[in-house]
Amino acid sequence: MRLADLLPFKYITIQCHDNPDADTIASGYAIYMYYKSKDKNVRLIYSGPNEITKANLRLLIETFKIPLEYVEKGTPIEDDWKKGLWITADCQYGAGNVTHFDADNVAIIDHHQIEIDDMPLNTIIPGMGSCSTIVYGMLKEAGFEITDDAGIGTALYYGLYTDTNQLSELSNPVDRDMADEVPHDAALINTLKNTNISLNELEIAGVAMLRYSFNEDYGFAVVKSQPCDPNILGLISDFLLQVDRIKTCVVFCQNGDGYKLSVRSCVKEVNASELAAFLTEGIGSGGGHYEKAGGFISEKLFRDNFDAISPEIYLSNRMQKYYEMFEVIYAADYDIDIEIMETYVKKKLPIGYVKAKDMLPIGTPITVRSLEGDMDLTVEKDLIIMIGVKGEVYPNKLEKFKKSNQPLEEAYDYDKFVLESSYIPTIKNRLTGQNELITRYASVCVPKGEVKIFACPLDRYVKVFTAWDKEKYMLGKPGDYLAVRCDDLHDIYVIEKKIFGMTYEEV
Ligand SMILES: [Mn+2]
């Protein structure tokens, strides 16, 4: 759904979720300003038992004169508005965290797990760090210039900022792009940041920490907090990690119609982002970084699946299960059993490459952004950036590149050569801040030599610390392949099931 699709409506109501947070207010406000600029009759409202009292939200609303109205539950809606369009922002019409008003035409813009699937007008992207990010993309798509004159930029930035624990739990490169690009008032963000917690919430944090539960075997803690601002969860989890015996933790509280989670890890054997995804699998969404991550569990989906247990028990069990189900392989000292493996050869699939100096002058500092994260490089005479079949990027040197690759005449086509990726890598000039798609400069090559491996499908979960990266592991799930190069039995790694089928063939 595009914002422009909804322009035929003359009366548009935008509803934030009950107990609004910065993200729902910001996304609602930005949508409001868009339709206002198109001369629509627009209202921005919220309902629920409580009116907004939080100091940071009051400050945000007052600074930009955000026209957010409180509408009590049961208030009759005038006909023009009822027959017009009703948009819920950062929530889903019909879900438990948004008070019901009768509306004839409904649209949903949200980043939570899909709960309401019978509304044809919707943009719901669960992997996004904030609804503000989605709205930002929709405004750009609509050709709406986002400035900070009316505070739209600052509001959207703050929406993302608060929904991702001060940007520390970002899970999507699209979120990172917005954080980099959107014009915002950094001084005001700083003031908002220091108006974050009330004395009451300070007490909530203290009480929550007193009631931790600790698992002796694996060194993890689970903490339930009373309902509080999600940022306080991050505060508690950051604090817990400093305890000598706590290696990983999850802190959660009821939030809207579900549970908000903050996940931390200080050991390399546990990737917090992956743990957050595991804890919320099938009932929500989670992700972030290696050390810090966050997530959300839908209460409805939780009840449907685990009716008899409390979320605390569920999370403790799930943490335990996570630890129990992995075998950790340190490739450098692992004796791999090749008896049970078959021999495969890598197909010669075309991949992309870019000569860095063709893009920018030598010496330019650049950041290459892909689904896997950011990589800082400097343009050098012989720097080559490779674009693999999964849309992953990695640096190479011209000489080494020539030895093992054959350039082709063919033009590079991302959709054709990348088997599975939703984010086209970008390159940013760190001197000017300018951003471009890396694919604009890409050429095509195929690998020269034959790479032979032994491989077998996994029947269990493994974490492989490869010989070339001892800090971060590769995750293997049942069905994925454990592989090792025939000419180096310590060069062990994991290949995803789908990628394996497309890129290897049996000898
Ligand atoms: Mn949100």
PDB file of C-alpha atoms and ligand atoms in Angstrom, residues 23 90 111-112 163, ligand 1:
ATOM      1  CA  ASP A  23       7.021   5.793  17.767  1.00  0.00           C
ATOM      2  CA  ASP A  90       2.269   1.467  14.947  1.00  0.00           C
ATOM      3  CA  HIS A 111       5.971  -2.965  12.305  1.00  0.00           C
ATOM      4  CA  HIS A 112       4.675  -5.538  14.798  1.00  0.00           C
ATOM      5  CA  ASP A 163      11.852   1.815  19.838  1.00  0.00           C
TER       6      ASP A 163
HETATM    7 MN    MN B   1       6.766   0.978  17.456  1.00  0.00          MN
END
